[in-house]
């Protein structure tokens, strides 16, 4: 635990390390975990007669009370354009879908295509094709509607973390299974993770379903670690055999995890794996070491073949051997980090 902590890996309970060394399947959340979670507003489409500023201002106002990364991005984009947030009178968030709010007596919806359909707002061919074009470039389209009419689409883009490609390539090379689990659209997930090779890509998974996906993998016989950052990942973090949260995530996800990565780097997942394997090996070596000592020395002592002085010297030496062997872990993990 100490070696982990000094490398930014906080392990809540020792048993997590033990379990981590037997994980066969790693499941990663997309937004904020595989990607940096620094979404940027890169494109905007508007309905006829509506200005891009209006769409942004209305969306940002409706998102005021949401803790989602999308909300934060939209609000800061509005602030950059000096658009004041309008007062809202009612607010409701639907996890994995979007938000609704009332502004000046008008009903505002911000979220996925499904969120619009649920409110009987039809997406005709033109809106479909606009959002399709965005998704093919890995840009997530967020729809904005006012009083049952679509007024615009905000295109948000997020880049993969620098180390995502290497970490996943290593896992695949070691014969581990890797899955990306996202609430975003399939096209976006495919495009953003295109460089990650032969992994499973599950998209449009609602927060409540993320837990079921983990459960299904477990029923197939996999020992699953879930890596996530958002509130919506918490049930999956708890369901997984090992839950790993990025410290940049929400308090809820950190609370639900067994291991927390405080430097927010995916390479720490690999380091935690190495630490887990190494710790377990050391524990086994130490058990063999101390049992051997006792098996040899206790009968000798019973036969009065060990003088009190020799016993007084060898007993602490056996403890020191075990401690010394454990201390070697720190050296090996530091080498691992430099690598
Ligand atoms: P992920 O699994 O990628 O972290 P979520 O499950 O949180 O994503 O969200 C899935 C989708 O639901 C998002 O891509 C977005 O389109 C929509 N969504 C969720 N919350 C909001 C929100 N507060 N405002 C707008 N759209 C949202
Ligand atoms: Mg996320």
Coordinates of C-alpha atoms and ligand atoms in Angstrom, one line a residue:
X1 CA 0.0 0.0 0.0
X2 CA 2.8 2.4 0.8
X3 CA 4.6 1.8 -2.5
X4 CA 1.3 2.3 -4.3
X5 CA 0.6 5.5 -2.4
X6 CA 4.0 7.0 -3.3
X7 CA 3.2 6.2 -6.9
X8 CA -0.3 7.8 -6.7
X9 CA -2.1 4.5 -6.4
X10 CA -4.4 4.5 -3.3
X11 CA -5.5 1.0 -2.3
X12 CA -8.4 1.0 0.1
X13 CA -8.1 -2.6 1.2
X14 CA -5.4 -5.2 0.8
X15 CA -7.8 -7.6 -0.7
X16 CA -8.1 -5.4 -3.8
X17 CA -4.4 -6.1 -4.7
X18 CA -5.0 -9.8 -4.3
X19 CA -8.0 -9.6 -6.6
X20 CA -6.3 -7.3 -9.1
X21 CA -3.7 -9.9 -9.8
X22 CA -6.3 -12.4 -11.1
X23 CA -8.3 -10.0 -13.3
X24 CA -8.8 -11.3 -16.8
X25 CA -11.0 -8.6 -18.3
X26 CA -10.5 -4.8 -18.1
X27 CA -13.5 -2.6 -18.8
X28 CA -12.9 1.1 -19.4
X29 CA -15.5 3.9 -19.4
X30 CA -14.9 6.2 -22.4
X31 CA -15.6 9.8 -21.4
X32 CA -13.1 11.0 -18.8
X33 CA -11.4 7.7 -18.5
X34 CA -10.0 6.7 -21.9
X35 CA -10.4 10.3 -23.0
X36 CA -9.2 13.3 -21.1
X37 CA -12.6 14.4 -20.2
X38 CA -11.8 17.9 -21.4
X39 CA -14.7 18.2 -23.8
X40 CA -14.5 21.1 -26.3
X41 CA -17.4 22.7 -28.2
X42 CA -16.1 22.3 -31.8
X43 CA -19.2 22.5 -34.0
X44 CA -22.7 24.1 -33.9
X45 CA -25.7 23.6 -36.1
X46 CA -28.9 25.7 -35.7
X47 CA -32.4 25.6 -36.9
X48 CA -33.4 28.4 -39.3
X49 CA -33.8 31.8 -37.7
X50 CA -32.0 30.8 -34.6
X51 CA -28.5 32.2 -33.8
X52 CA -25.6 30.0 -32.6
X53 CA -25.4 32.2 -29.5
X54 CA -29.0 31.6 -28.6
X55 CA -28.6 27.8 -28.8
X56 CA -25.5 28.0 -26.6
X57 CA -27.1 30.3 -24.1
X58 CA -30.3 28.3 -23.7
X59 CA -28.3 25.0 -23.4
X60 CA -25.9 26.4 -20.8
X61 CA -28.8 27.8 -18.8
X62 CA -30.6 24.5 -18.7
X63 CA -27.4 22.7 -17.7
X64 CA -26.7 24.9 -14.7
X65 CA -27.6 22.3 -12.1
X66 CA -26.0 19.3 -13.9
X67 CA -22.7 17.9 -12.6
X68 CA -22.0 16.1 -16.0
X69 CA -18.8 17.0 -17.9
X70 CA -21.0 17.9 -20.9
X71 CA -22.8 20.5 -18.7
X72 CA -19.5 22.1 -17.6
X73 CA -18.2 22.3 -21.1
X74 CA -21.4 24.0 -22.4
X75 CA -21.5 26.5 -19.5
X76 CA -17.9 27.5 -19.9
X77 CA -18.3 27.9 -23.7
X78 CA -21.2 30.2 -23.0
X79 CA -19.2 32.2 -20.5
X80 CA -16.4 32.6 -23.0
X81 CA -18.8 34.2 -25.4
X82 CA -20.1 36.4 -22.6
X83 CA -23.6 34.9 -22.7
X84 CA -25.3 35.4 -19.3
X85 CA -27.1 32.3 -17.9
X86 CA -30.8 32.6 -17.8
X87 CA -32.8 31.7 -14.7
X88 CA -34.4 28.3 -14.6
X89 CA -37.5 27.4 -12.7
X90 CA -37.5 23.6 -12.9
X91 CA -34.8 21.1 -13.4
X92 CA -34.6 17.4 -14.1
X93 CA -31.6 15.3 -15.2
X94 CA -32.0 11.8 -16.7
X95 CA -28.7 9.9 -16.4
X96 CA -27.1 9.0 -19.7
X97 CA -29.8 10.9 -21.6
X98 CA -29.8 14.6 -20.8
X99 CA -31.5 17.4 -18.9
X100 CA -34.8 19.3 -19.0
X101 CA -35.5 22.7 -17.5
X102 CA -38.0 25.6 -17.8
X103 CA -36.7 29.0 -18.9
X104 CA -39.1 31.9 -19.0
X105 CA -42.0 29.5 -19.2
X106 CA -40.5 27.6 -22.1
X107 CA -39.6 23.9 -21.8
X108 CA -35.9 23.3 -22.7
X109 CA -34.4 19.8 -23.4
X110 CA -30.7 19.2 -23.8
X111 CA -29.4 15.7 -24.5
X112 CA -29.3 12.7 -26.8
X113 CA -31.5 11.9 -29.8
X114 CA -33.2 9.3 -27.6
X115 CA -33.9 12.0 -25.0
X116 CA -35.7 14.0 -27.7
X117 CA -37.7 11.0 -29.0
X118 CA -38.8 10.3 -25.4
X119 CA -40.4 13.7 -25.4
X120 CA -42.0 13.2 -28.8
X121 CA -39.6 15.4 -30.7
X122 CA -39.0 13.9 -34.2
X123 CA -35.6 14.0 -35.8
X124 CA -36.1 14.5 -39.5
X125 CA -33.6 13.5 -42.2
X126 CA -31.6 16.7 -42.1
X127 CA -30.9 16.6 -38.3
X128 CA -30.1 12.9 -38.6
X129 CA -27.5 13.5 -41.3
X130 CA -26.0 16.5 -39.5
X131 CA -25.4 14.5 -36.4
X132 CA -24.2 11.5 -38.4
X133 CA -21.5 13.7 -40.0
X134 CA -20.3 14.8 -36.5
X135 CA -20.3 11.2 -35.1
X136 CA -18.2 9.9 -37.9
X137 CA -15.5 12.4 -36.8
X138 CA -15.8 11.3 -33.2
X139 CA -17.8 14.3 -32.2
X140 CA -20.7 13.8 -29.9
X141 CA -23.8 15.7 -30.9
X142 CA -26.0 17.2 -28.1
X143 CA -29.5 18.2 -29.2
X144 CA -31.2 21.3 -27.9
X145 CA -34.9 21.8 -28.1
X146 CA -37.3 24.6 -27.0
X147 CA -41.0 24.1 -26.7
X148 CA -41.0 20.8 -28.6
X149 CA -38.9 22.1 -31.5
X150 CA -35.2 21.4 -32.2
X151 CA -33.2 24.6 -32.2
X152 CA -29.7 23.3 -32.5
X153 CA -26.9 20.7 -32.1
X154 CA -23.8 21.3 -30.1
X155 CA -20.8 19.2 -31.3
X156 CA -18.5 18.2 -28.4
X157 CA -15.1 16.6 -28.9
X158 CA -12.7 14.9 -26.5
X159 CA -9.3 13.4 -27.2
X160 CA -7.9 10.1 -26.1
X161 CA -5.4 10.2 -23.2
X162 CA -1.8 10.0 -24.4
X163 CA -1.2 6.7 -22.7
X164 CA -4.4 5.0 -23.6
X165 CA -3.0 3.3 -26.7
X166 CA 0.1 1.9 -25.0
X167 CA -1.7 0.7 -21.9
X168 CA -4.3 -1.1 -23.9
X169 CA -1.8 -2.6 -26.4
X170 CA 0.1 -4.0 -23.4
X171 CA -3.0 -5.5 -21.9
X172 CA -4.0 -7.1 -25.2
X173 CA -0.4 -8.4 -25.7
X174 CA -0.7 -10.1 -22.3
X175 CA -3.8 -11.9 -23.4
X176 CA -6.2 -9.8 -21.3
X177 CA -9.6 -8.9 -22.6
X178 CA -10.5 -5.2 -22.9
X179 CA -13.9 -3.5 -23.3
X180 CA -14.9 0.1 -23.7
X181 CA -18.2 0.8 -22.1
X182 CA -19.9 4.1 -23.0
X183 CA -23.1 5.9 -22.9
X184 CA -22.1 7.7 -26.1
X185 CA -23.2 6.7 -29.6
X186 CA -21.6 3.7 -31.4
X187 CA -20.2 5.8 -34.2
X188 CA -18.5 8.2 -31.8
X189 CA -17.1 5.4 -29.7
X190 CA -15.7 3.6 -32.8
X191 CA -14.2 6.7 -34.1
X192 CA -12.6 7.9 -30.9
X193 CA -11.2 4.4 -30.0
X194 CA -10.2 3.5 -33.6
X195 CA -6.5 3.4 -32.6
X196 CA -7.0 1.0 -29.7
X197 CA -7.0 -2.2 -31.8
X198 CA -8.9 -5.3 -31.2
X199 CA -11.1 -4.4 -28.2
X200 CA -14.8 -4.8 -27.6
X201 CA -16.8 -1.5 -28.0
X202 CA -20.1 -1.3 -26.2
X203 CA -22.0 2.0 -26.9
X204 CA -25.3 3.6 -25.9
X205 CA -25.2 1.8 -22.6
X206 CA -27.3 3.6 -20.0
X207 CA -25.8 4.1 -16.5
X208 CA -28.1 1.5 -15.0
X209 CA -27.1 -1.0 -17.6
X210 CA -23.4 -0.6 -17.1
X211 CA -23.6 -2.7 -14.0
X212 CA -25.5 -5.4 -15.9
X213 CA -22.8 -5.5 -18.5
X214 CA -20.2 -6.2 -15.8
X215 CA -22.4 -8.9 -14.3
X216 CA -22.8 -10.6 -17.7
X217 CA -19.1 -10.7 -18.2
X218 CA -18.7 -12.2 -14.7
X219 CA -21.3 -14.8 -15.5
X220 CA -19.2 -15.7 -18.6
X221 CA -16.4 -16.5 -16.2
X222 CA -14.3 -13.4 -16.5
X223 CA -12.8 -11.8 -13.5
X224 CA -13.5 -8.1 -14.1
X225 CA -11.9 -4.8 -13.3
X226 CA -13.8 -1.6 -14.1
X227 CA -12.0 1.6 -14.6
X228 CA -14.2 4.7 -14.5
X229 CA -14.6 8.3 -13.3
X230 CA -18.3 9.4 -13.3
X231 CA -21.3 9.1 -11.1
X232 CA -22.8 6.9 -13.7
X233 CA -19.9 4.4 -13.4
X234 CA -20.5 3.8 -9.7
X235 CA -22.8 0.8 -9.8
X236 CA -20.4 -0.8 -12.3
X237 CA -17.4 0.0 -10.1
X238 CA -19.2 -1.7 -7.2
X239 CA -20.3 -4.7 -9.3
X240 CA -16.8 -5.3 -10.7
X241 CA -14.4 -7.6 -8.9
X242 CA -12.1 -4.6 -8.7
X243 CA -13.3 -1.1 -9.1
X244 CA -10.7 1.5 -10.1
X245 CA -11.6 5.2 -10.1
X246 CA -9.7 8.2 -11.5
X247 CA -9.2 10.8 -8.8
X248 CA -10.5 13.5 -11.3
X249 CA -13.8 11.8 -11.2
X250 CA -16.8 12.5 -9.1
X251 CA -16.8 11.9 -5.3
X252 CA -19.4 9.1 -5.7
X253 CA -17.2 7.1 -8.1
X254 CA -14.2 7.5 -5.8
X255 CA -16.3 6.3 -2.9
X256 CA -17.4 3.2 -4.9
X257 CA -13.9 2.1 -6.0
X258 CA -11.4 -0.2 -4.4
X259 CA -8.4 1.5 -6.0
X260 CA -8.0 5.2 -6.8
X261 CA -5.5 6.6 -9.3
X262 CA -4.5 10.0 -8.0
X263 CA -2.4 11.0 -10.9
X264 CA -5.2 10.4 -13.4
X265 CA -3.0 8.4 -15.7
X266 CA -4.0 5.2 -17.3
X267 CA -0.4 3.9 -17.0
X268 CA -1.1 3.7 -13.3
X269 CA -3.5 0.8 -14.1
X270 CA -0.6 -1.1 -15.5
X271 CA 1.6 -0.2 -12.5
X272 CA -1.1 -1.3 -10.1
X273 CA -1.3 -4.6 -11.9
X274 CA 2.5 -5.0 -11.6
X275 CA 2.4 -4.1 -8.0
X276 CA -0.4 -6.6 -7.3
X277 CA 1.4 -9.5 -9.0
X278 CA 4.6 -8.6 -7.3
X279 CA 3.0 -8.3 -3.8
X280 CA 1.3 -11.6 -4.1
X281 CA 4.5 -13.3 -5.1
X282 CA 6.3 -11.7 -2.2
X283 CA 3.6 -12.9 0.2
X284 CA 4.0 -16.4 -1.0
X285 CA 7.8 -16.3 -0.8
X286 CA 7.5 -15.0 2.7
X287 CA 5.2 -17.7 3.8
X288 CA 7.5 -20.3 2.5
X289 CA 10.4 -18.6 4.1
X290 CA 8.9 -18.4 7.6
X291 CA 7.4 -21.9 7.5
X292 CA 10.8 -23.3 6.5
X293 CA 12.5 -21.4 9.3
X294 CA 10.0 -22.8 11.8
X295 CA 10.0 -26.3 10.5
X296 CA 13.8 -26.4 10.8
X297 CA 14.3 -24.4 14.0
X298 CA 11.4 -25.4 16.2
X299 CA 12.3 -29.2 16.3
X300 CA 16.0 -28.3 16.8
X301 CA 15.0 -26.1 19.7
X302 CA 12.8 -28.9 21.1
X303 CA 15.7 -31.2 21.0
X304 CA 17.7 -28.6 22.9
X305 CA 20.1 -28.3 20.0
X306 CA 19.7 -24.5 19.8
X307 CA 21.3 -22.4 22.5
X308 CA 19.3 -19.5 23.8
X309 CA 21.9 -17.1 22.3
X310 CA 21.6 -18.6 18.9
X311 CA 17.8 -18.6 19.1
X312 CA 17.9 -14.9 20.2
X313 CA 19.9 -14.1 17.1
X314 CA 18.1 -16.2 14.5
X315 CA 14.6 -15.4 15.4
X316 CA 14.9 -11.6 14.5
X317 CA 17.0 -12.6 11.5
X318 CA 14.1 -14.6 10.1
X319 CA 11.8 -11.6 10.6
X320 CA 14.3 -9.3 8.9
X321 CA 14.5 -11.7 5.9
X322 CA 10.7 -11.4 5.5
X323 CA 10.7 -7.7 5.9
X324 CA 13.7 -7.3 3.6
X325 CA 12.0 -9.4 0.9
X326 CA 8.9 -7.2 1.1
X327 CA 11.0 -4.0 0.9
X328 CA 12.3 -5.2 -2.5
X329 CA 8.9 -4.5 -4.0
X330 CA 9.5 -0.8 -3.9
X331 CA 12.7 -1.1 -6.0
X332 CA 10.9 -3.2 -8.6
X333 CA 8.0 -0.9 -8.9
X334 CA 10.2 2.2 -9.3
X335 CA 11.9 0.5 -12.2
X336 CA 8.5 -0.3 -13.6
X337 CA 7.6 3.4 -13.5
X338 CA 10.7 4.6 -15.2
X339 CA 10.0 2.1 -17.9
Ligands
LIG1 P1 -20.3 8.2 -20.8 O1 -20.7 6.8 -20.5 O2 -19.6 8.3 -22.1 O3 -19.5 8.9 -19.6 P2 -23.0 9.2 -20.1 O4 -23.6 7.9 -19.9 O5 -22.8 10.1 -19.0 O6 -21.6 9.0 -21.0 O7 -23.9 10.0 -21.2 C1 -24.3 9.4 -22.4 C2 -24.8 10.5 -23.3 O8 -26.0 11.1 -22.7 C3 -23.8 11.6 -23.5 O9 -23.0 11.3 -24.6 C4 -24.8 12.8 -23.8 O10 -25.1 12.8 -25.2 C5 -26.0 12.5 -23.0 N1 -26.0 13.3 -21.8 C6 -25.8 12.8 -20.5 N2 -25.9 13.8 -19.6 C7 -26.1 14.9 -20.3 C8 -26.2 16.3 -19.9 N3 -26.2 16.7 -18.6 N4 -26.5 17.2 -20.9 C9 -26.5 16.8 -22.2 N5 -26.4 15.5 -22.6 C10 -26.2 14.6 -21.7
LIG2 MG1 -17.1 9.0 -17.8

